[in-house]
PDB file of C-alpha atoms in Angstrom:
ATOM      1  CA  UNK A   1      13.245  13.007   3.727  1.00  0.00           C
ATOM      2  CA  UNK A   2      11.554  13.492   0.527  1.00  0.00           C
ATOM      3  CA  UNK A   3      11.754  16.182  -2.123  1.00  0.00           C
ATOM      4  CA  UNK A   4       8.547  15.115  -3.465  1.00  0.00           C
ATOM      5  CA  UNK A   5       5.949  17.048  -1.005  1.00  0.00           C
ATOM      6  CA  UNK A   6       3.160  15.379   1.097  1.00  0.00           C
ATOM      7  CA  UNK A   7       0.603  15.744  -1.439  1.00  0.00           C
ATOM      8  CA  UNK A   8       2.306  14.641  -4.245  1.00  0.00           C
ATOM      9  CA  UNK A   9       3.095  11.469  -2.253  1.00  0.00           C
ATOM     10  CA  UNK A  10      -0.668  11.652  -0.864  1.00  0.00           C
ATOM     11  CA  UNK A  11      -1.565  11.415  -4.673  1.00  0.00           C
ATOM     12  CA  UNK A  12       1.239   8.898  -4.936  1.00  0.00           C
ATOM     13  CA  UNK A  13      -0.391   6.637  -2.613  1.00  0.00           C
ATOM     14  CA  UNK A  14      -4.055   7.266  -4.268  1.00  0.00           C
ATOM     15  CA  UNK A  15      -2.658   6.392  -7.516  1.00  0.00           C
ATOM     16  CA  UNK A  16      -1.350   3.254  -6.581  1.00  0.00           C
ATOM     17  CA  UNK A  17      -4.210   2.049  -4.004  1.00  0.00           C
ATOM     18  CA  UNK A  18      -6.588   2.792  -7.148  1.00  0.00           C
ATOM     19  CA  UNK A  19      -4.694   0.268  -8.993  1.00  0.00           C
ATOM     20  CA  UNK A  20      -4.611  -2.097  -6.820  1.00  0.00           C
ATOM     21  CA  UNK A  21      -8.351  -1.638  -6.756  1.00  0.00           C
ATOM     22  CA  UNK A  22      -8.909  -1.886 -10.231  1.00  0.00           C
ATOM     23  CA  UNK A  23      -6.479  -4.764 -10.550  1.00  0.00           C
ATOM     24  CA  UNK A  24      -8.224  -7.121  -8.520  1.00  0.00           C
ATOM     25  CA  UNK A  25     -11.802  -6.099  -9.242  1.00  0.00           C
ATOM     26  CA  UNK A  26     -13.958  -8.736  -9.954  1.00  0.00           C
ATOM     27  CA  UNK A  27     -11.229 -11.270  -9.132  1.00  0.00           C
ATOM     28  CA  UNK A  28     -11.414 -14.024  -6.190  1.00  0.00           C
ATOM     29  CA  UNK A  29      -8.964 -15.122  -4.198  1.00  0.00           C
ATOM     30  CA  UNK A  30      -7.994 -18.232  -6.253  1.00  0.00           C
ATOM     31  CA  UNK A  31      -7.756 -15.846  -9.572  1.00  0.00           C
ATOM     32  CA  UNK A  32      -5.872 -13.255  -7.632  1.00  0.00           C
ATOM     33  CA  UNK A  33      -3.089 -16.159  -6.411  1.00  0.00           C
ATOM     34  CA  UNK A  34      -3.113 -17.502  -9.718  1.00  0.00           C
ATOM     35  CA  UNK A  35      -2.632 -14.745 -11.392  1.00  0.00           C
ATOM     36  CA  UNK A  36       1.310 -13.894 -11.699  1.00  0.00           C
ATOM     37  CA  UNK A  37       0.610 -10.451 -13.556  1.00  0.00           C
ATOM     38  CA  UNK A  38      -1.795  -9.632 -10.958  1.00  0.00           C
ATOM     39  CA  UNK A  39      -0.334 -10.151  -8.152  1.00  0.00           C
ATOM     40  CA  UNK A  40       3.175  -9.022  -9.234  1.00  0.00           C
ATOM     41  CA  UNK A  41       1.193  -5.788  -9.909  1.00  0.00           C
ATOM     42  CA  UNK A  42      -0.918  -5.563  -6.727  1.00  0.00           C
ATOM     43  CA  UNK A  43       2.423  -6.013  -5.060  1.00  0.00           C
ATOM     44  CA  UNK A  44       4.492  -3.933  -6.350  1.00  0.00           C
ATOM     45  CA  UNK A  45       1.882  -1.142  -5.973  1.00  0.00           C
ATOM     46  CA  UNK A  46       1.763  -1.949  -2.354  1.00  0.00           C
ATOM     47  CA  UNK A  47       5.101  -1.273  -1.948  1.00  0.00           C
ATOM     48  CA  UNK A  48       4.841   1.724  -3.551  1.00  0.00           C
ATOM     49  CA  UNK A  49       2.329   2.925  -1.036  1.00  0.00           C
ATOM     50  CA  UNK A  50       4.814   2.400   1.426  1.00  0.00           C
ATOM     51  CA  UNK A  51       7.456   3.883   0.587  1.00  0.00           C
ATOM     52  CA  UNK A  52       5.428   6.969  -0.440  1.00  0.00           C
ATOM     53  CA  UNK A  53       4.135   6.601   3.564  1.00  0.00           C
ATOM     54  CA  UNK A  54       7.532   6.331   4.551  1.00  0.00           C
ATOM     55  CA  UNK A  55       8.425   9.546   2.397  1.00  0.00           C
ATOM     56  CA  UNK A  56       5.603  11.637   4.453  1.00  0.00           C
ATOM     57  CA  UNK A  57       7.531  14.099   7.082  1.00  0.00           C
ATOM     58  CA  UNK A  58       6.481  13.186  10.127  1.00  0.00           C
ATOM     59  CA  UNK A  59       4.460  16.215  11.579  1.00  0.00           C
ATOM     60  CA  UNK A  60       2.604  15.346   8.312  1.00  0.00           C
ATOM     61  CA  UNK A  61       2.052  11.867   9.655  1.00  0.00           C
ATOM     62  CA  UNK A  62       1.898  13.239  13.481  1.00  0.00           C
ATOM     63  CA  UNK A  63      -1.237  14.853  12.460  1.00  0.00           C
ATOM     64  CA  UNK A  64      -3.148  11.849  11.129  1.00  0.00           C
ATOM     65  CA  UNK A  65      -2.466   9.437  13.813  1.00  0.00           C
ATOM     66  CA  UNK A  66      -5.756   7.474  12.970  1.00  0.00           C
ATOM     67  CA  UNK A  67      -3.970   6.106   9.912  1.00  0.00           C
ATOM     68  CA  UNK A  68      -1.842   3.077  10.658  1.00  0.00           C
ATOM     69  CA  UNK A  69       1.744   4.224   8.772  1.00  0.00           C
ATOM     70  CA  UNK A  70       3.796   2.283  10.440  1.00  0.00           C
ATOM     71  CA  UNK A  71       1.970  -0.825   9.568  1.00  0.00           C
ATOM     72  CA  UNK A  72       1.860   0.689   5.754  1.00  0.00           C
ATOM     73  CA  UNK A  73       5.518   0.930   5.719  1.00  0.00           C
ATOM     74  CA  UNK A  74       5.966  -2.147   7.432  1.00  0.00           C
ATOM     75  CA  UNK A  75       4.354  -4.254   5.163  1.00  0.00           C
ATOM     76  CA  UNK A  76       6.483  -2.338   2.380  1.00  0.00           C
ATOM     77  CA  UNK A  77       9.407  -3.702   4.618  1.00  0.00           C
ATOM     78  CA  UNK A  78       8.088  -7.350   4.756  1.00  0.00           C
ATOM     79  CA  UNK A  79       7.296  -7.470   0.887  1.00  0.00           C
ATOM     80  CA  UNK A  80      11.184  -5.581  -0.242  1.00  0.00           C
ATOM     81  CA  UNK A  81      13.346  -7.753   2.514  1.00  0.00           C
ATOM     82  CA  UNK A  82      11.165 -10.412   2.184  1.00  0.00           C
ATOM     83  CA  UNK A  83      10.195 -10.771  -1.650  1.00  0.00           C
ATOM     84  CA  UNK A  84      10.698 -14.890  -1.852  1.00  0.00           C
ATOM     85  CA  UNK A  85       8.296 -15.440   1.335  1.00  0.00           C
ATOM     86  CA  UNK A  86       5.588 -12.975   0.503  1.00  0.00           C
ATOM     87  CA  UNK A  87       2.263 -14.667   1.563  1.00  0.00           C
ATOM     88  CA  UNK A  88      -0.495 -13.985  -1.527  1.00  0.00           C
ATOM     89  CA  UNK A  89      -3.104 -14.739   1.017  1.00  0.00           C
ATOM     90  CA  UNK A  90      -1.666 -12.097   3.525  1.00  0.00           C
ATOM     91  CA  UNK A  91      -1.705  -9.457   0.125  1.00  0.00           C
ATOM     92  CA  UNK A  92      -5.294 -10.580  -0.632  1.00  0.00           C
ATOM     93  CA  UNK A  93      -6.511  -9.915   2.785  1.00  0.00           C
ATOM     94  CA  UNK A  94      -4.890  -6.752   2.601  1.00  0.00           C
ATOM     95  CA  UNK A  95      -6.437  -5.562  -0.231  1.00  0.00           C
ATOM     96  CA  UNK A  96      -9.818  -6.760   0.503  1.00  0.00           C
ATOM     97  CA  UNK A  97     -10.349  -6.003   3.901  1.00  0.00           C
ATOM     98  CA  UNK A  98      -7.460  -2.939   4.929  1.00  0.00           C
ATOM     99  CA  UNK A  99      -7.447  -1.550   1.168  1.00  0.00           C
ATOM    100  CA  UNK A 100     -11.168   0.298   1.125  1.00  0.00           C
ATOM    101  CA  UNK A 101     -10.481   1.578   4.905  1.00  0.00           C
ATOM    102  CA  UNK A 102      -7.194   2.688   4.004  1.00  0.00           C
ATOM    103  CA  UNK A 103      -8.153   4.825   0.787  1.00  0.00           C
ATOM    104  CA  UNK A 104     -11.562   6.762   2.569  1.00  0.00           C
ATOM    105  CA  UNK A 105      -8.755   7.413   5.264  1.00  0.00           C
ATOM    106  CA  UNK A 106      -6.046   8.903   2.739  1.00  0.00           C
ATOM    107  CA  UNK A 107      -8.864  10.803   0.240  1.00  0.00           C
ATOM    108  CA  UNK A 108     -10.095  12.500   3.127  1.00  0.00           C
ATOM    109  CA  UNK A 109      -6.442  13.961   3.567  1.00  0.00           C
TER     110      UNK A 109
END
């Protein structure tokens, strides 16, 4: 699907999730929802991860069935199809509670 290979679009996904990271550290929920810039940026970099995830061949993602890609690629979905109804305090949960699981999982790829 992808010329890019998996582990350039493993270190796609790092990239972005280490972003995201940085983006929001230090920030609470009411700075992150306030905060255009930050959450334009934490969402485009979300959907970023997905479509890197949905870039992955799929005996690449057959082997790491632990990691949820569908649900990575489905938010991607939700945020692209869905831009005007985007929930910030869906993305916030995301990045503070799926986020940290989600990166251990993918460095240890």
């Amino acid at each position: 699907m992808s010329e890019r290979s998996a582990a350039l679009l493993i270190d796609d996904i790092l990239e972005a999730a280490s972003k995201i990271a940085s983006y929001t550290a230090g920030m609470t929920r009411e700075d992150f929802v306030s905060s255009g810039m930050a959450a334009d940026a934490v969402v485009r970099n979300l959907e970023i991860i997905g479509e890197a995830a949905n870039r992955l061949p799929k005996d690449f993602t057959d082997k790491h069935p632990k990691i949820e890609w569908r649900k990575v690629i489905g938010l991607r979905h939700r945020i692209v199809h869905d831009y005007f109804g985007v929930d910030l305090d869906i993305i916030w949960a995301v990045t503070r509670q799926d986020l940290p699981d989600f990166i251990s999982q993918i460095t240890t790829l």
